[in-house]
PDB file of C-alpha atoms in Angstrom:
ATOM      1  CA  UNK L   1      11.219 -20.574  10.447  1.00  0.00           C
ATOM      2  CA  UNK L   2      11.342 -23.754  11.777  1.00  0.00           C
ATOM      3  CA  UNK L   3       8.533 -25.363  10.028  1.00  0.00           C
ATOM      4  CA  UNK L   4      10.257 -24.319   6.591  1.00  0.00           C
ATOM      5  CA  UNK L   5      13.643 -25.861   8.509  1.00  0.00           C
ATOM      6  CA  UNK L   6      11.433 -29.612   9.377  1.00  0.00           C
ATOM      7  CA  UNK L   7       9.755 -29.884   6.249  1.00  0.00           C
ATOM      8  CA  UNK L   8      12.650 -29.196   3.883  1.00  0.00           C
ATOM      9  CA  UNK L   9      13.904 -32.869   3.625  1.00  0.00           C
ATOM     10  CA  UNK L  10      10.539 -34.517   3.534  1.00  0.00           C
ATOM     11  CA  UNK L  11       8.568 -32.093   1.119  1.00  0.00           C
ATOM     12  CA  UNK L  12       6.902 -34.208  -1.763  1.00  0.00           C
ATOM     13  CA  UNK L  13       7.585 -33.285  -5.713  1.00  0.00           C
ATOM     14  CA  UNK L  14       3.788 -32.325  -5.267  1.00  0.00           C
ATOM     15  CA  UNK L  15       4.039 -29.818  -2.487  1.00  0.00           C
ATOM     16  CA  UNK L  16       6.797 -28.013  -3.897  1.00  0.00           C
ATOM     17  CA  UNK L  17       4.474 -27.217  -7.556  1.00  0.00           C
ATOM     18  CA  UNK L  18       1.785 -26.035  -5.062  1.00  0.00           C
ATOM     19  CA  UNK L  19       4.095 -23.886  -3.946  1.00  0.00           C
ATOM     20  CA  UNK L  20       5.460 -22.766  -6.721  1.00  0.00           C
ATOM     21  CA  UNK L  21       1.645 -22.320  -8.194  1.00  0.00           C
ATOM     22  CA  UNK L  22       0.740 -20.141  -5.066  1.00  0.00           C
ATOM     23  CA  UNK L  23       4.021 -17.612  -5.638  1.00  0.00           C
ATOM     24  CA  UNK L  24       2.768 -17.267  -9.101  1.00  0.00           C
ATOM     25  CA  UNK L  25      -1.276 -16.939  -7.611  1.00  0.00           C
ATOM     26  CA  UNK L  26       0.560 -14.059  -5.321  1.00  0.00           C
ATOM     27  CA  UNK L  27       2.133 -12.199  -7.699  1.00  0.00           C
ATOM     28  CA  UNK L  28      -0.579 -12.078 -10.400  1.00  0.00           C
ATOM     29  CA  UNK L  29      -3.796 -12.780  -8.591  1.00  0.00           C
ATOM     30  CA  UNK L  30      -5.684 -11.576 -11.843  1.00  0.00           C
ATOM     31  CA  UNK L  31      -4.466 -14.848 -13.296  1.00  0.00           C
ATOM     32  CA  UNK L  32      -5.815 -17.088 -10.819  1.00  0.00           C
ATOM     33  CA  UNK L  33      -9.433 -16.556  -9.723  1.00  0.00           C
ATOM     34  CA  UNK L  34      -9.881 -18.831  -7.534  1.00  0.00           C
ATOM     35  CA  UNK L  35      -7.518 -17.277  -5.530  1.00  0.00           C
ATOM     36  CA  UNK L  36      -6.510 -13.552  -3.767  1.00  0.00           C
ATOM     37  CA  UNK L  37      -2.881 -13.089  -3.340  1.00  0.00           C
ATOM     38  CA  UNK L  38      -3.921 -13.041   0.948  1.00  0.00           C
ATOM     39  CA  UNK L  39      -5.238 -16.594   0.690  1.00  0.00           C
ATOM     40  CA  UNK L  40      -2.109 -17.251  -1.455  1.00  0.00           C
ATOM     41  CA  UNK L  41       0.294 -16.159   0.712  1.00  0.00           C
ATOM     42  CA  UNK L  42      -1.638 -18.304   3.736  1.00  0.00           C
ATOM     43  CA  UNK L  43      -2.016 -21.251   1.812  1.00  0.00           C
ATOM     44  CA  UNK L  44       1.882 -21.278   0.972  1.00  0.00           C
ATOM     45  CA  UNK L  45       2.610 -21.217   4.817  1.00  0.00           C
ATOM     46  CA  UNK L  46       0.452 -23.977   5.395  1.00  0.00           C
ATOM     47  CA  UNK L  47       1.425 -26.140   2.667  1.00  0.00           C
ATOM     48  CA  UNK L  48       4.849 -26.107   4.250  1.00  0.00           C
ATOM     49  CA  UNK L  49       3.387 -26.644   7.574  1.00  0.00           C
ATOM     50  CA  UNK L  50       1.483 -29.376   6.525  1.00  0.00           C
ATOM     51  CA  UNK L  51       5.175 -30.804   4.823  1.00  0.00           C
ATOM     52  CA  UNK L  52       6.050 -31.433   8.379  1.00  0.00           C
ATOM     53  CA  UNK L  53       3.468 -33.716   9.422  1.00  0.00           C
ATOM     54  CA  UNK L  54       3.850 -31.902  12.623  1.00  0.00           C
ATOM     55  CA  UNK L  55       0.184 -31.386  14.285  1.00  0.00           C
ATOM     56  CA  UNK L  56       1.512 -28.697  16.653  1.00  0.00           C
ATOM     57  CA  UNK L  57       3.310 -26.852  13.620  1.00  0.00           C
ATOM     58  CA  UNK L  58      -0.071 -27.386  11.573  1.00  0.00           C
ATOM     59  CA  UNK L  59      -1.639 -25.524  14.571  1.00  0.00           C
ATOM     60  CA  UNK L  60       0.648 -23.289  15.341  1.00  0.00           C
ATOM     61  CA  UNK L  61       0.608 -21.890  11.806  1.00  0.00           C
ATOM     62  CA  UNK L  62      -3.106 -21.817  11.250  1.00  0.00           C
ATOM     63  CA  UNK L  63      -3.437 -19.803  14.381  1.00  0.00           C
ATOM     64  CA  UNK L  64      -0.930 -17.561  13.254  1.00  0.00           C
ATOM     65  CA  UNK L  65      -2.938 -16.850  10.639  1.00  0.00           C
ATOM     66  CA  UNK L  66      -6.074 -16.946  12.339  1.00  0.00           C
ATOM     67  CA  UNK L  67      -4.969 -14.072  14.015  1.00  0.00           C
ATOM     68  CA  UNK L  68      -3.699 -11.925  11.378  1.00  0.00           C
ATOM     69  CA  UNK L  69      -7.415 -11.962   9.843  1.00  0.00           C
ATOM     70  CA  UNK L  70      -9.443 -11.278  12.958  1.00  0.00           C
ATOM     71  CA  UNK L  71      -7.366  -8.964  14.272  1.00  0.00           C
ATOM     72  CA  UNK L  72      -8.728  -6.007  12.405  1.00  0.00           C
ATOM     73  CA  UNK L  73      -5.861  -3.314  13.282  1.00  0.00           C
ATOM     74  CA  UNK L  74      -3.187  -5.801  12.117  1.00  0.00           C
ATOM     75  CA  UNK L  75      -5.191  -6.630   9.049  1.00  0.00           C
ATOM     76  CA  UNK L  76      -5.265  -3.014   8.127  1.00  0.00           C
ATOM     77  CA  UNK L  77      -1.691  -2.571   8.803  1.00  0.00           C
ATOM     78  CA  UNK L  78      -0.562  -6.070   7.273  1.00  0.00           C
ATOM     79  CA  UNK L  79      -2.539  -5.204   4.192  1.00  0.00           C
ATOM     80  CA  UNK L  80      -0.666  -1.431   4.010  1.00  0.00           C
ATOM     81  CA  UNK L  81       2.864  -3.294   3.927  1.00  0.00           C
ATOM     82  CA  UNK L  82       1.998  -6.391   1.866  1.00  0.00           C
ATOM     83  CA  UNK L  83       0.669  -3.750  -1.114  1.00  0.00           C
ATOM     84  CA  UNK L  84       4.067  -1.628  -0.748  1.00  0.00           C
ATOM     85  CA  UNK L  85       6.605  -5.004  -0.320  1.00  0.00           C
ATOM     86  CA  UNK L  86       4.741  -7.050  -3.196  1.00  0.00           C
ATOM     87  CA  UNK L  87       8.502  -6.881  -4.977  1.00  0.00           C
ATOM     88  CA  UNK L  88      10.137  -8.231  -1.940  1.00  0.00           C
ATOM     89  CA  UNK L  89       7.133 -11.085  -0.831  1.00  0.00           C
ATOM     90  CA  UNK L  90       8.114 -12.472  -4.392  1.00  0.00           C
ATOM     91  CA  UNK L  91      11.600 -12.989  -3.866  1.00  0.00           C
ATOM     92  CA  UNK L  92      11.356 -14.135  -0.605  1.00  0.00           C
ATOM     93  CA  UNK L  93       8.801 -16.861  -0.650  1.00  0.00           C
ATOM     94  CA  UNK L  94      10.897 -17.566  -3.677  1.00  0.00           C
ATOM     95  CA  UNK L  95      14.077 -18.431  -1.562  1.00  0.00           C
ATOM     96  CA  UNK L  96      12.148 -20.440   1.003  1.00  0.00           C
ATOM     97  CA  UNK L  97      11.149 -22.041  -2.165  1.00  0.00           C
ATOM     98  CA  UNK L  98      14.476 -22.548  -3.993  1.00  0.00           C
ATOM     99  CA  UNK L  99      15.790 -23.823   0.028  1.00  0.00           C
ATOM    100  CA  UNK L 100      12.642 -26.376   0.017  1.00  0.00           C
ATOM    101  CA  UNK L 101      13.469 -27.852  -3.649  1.00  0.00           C
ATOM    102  CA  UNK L 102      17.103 -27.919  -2.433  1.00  0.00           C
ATOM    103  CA  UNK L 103      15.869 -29.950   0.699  1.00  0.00           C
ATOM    104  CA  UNK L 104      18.135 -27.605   2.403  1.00  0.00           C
ATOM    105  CA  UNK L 105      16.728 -27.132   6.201  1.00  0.00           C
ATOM    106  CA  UNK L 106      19.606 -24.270   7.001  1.00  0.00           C
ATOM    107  CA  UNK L 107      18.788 -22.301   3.793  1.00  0.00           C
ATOM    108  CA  UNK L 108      15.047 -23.221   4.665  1.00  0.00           C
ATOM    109  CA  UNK L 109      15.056 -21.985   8.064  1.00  0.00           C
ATOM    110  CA  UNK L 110      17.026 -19.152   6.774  1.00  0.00           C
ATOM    111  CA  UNK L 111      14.983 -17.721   4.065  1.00  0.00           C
ATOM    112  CA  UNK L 112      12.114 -17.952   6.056  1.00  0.00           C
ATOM    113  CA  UNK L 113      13.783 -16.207   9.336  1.00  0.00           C
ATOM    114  CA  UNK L 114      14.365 -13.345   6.507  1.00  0.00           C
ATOM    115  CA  UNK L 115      11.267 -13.680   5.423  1.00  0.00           C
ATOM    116  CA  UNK L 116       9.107 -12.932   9.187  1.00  0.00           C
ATOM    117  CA  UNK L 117      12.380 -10.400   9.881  1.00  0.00           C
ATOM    118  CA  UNK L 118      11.650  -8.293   7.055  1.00  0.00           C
ATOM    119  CA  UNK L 119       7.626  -8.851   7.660  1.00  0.00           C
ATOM    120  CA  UNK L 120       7.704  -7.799  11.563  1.00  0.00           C
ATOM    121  CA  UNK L 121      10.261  -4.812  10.935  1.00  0.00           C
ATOM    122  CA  UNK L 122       7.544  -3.328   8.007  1.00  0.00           C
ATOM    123  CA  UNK L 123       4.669  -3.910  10.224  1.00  0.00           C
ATOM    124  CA  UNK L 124       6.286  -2.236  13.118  1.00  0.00           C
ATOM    125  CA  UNK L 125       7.507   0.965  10.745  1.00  0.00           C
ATOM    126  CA  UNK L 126       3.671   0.931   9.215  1.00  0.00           C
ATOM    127  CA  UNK L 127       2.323   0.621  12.929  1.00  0.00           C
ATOM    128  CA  UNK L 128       4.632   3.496  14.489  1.00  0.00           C
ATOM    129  CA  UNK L 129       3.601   5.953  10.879  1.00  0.00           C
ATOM    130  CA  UNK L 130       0.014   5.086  11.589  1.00  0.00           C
ATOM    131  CA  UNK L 131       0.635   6.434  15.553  1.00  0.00           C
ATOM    132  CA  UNK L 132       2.340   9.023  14.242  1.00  0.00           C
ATOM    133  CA  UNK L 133      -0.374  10.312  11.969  1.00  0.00           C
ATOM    134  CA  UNK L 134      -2.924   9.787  14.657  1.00  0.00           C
ATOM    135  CA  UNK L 135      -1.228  11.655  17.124  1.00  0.00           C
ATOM    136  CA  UNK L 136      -1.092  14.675  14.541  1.00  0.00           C
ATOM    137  CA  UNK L 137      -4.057  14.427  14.271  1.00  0.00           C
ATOM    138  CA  UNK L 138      -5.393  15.094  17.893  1.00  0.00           C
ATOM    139  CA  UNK L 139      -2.812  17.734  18.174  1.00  0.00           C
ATOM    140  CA  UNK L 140      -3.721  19.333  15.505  1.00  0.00           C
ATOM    141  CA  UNK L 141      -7.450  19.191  16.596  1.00  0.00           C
ATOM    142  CA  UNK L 142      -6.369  20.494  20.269  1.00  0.00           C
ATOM    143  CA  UNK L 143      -4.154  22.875  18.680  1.00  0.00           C
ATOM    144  CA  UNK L 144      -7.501  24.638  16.482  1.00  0.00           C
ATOM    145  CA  UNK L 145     -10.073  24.658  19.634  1.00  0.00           C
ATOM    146  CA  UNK L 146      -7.062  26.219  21.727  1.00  0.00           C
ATOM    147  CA  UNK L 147      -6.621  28.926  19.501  1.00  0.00           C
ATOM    148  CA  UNK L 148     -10.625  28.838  18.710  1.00  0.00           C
ATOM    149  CA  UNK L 149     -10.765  29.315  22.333  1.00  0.00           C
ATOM    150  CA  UNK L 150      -8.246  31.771  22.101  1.00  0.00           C
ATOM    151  CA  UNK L 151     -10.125  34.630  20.180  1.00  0.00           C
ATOM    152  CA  UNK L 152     -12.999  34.307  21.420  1.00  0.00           C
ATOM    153  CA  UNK L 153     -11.425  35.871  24.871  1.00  0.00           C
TER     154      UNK L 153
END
């Protein structure tokens, strides 16, 4: 949140069409070969970071991302909610857009706040539903040998 909050007052003209090209690359990847709406939605995080001319930000955010991809549970379950939420990535890299063009660090830092809110609180339902299902699973696996067990006595 607070690398949308540094770069809003210093973000070029240029940075904010990126921006607004990689929302558009998100939403209809088909359009844009070049690019999946994944790499989209990474290279609109870093094009903000970069807006700060903040190394530790830069890193920070790269990392971030870094570990989304090679963490291969969190991919799975980042990929589950990003496929369901398409509707509400749109409009919310949309206001950390409309906050940036504004060069409006509260709103920035706001929309962005939203933004990872909304993110962590799907990943954690999507996490808890894939535990859940797993669990069922096992039980219902114990549950079969038990009673397999059962009559053969």
């Amino acid at each position: 949140a607070e690398a949308a909050a540094l770069a809003a007052p210093m973000i070029t003209d240029e940075a904010l069409e990126e921006l607004e090209g990689l929302i558009q690359a998100m939403v209809s990847p088909e359009e844009n070969e070049s690019l999946s709406h994944d790499e989209a939605d990474r290279m609109f995080h870093l094009t903000i970071a970069q807006a700060t001319n903040n190394p530790a930000i830069i890193y920070t955010i790269e990392n971030m991302w870094r570990m989304r991809t090679d963490a291969a549970k969190l991919q799975s379950v980042y990929q589950s909610v990003c496929d369901e939420d398409s509707a509400d990535r749109e409009r919310e890299h949309r206001a950390i857009l409309d906050a940036l063009q504004a060069r409006d660090p509260s709103a920035a830092r706001a929309a962005m706040r939203s933004h990872f809110t909304r993110m962590i609180r799907a990943l954690l339902k999507a996490s808890e539903e894939e535990a859940y299902r797993e669990v069922k699973r096992k039980t219902s696996e114990s549950r079969s040998r038990f009673l397999l067990t059962t009559e053969l006595d």
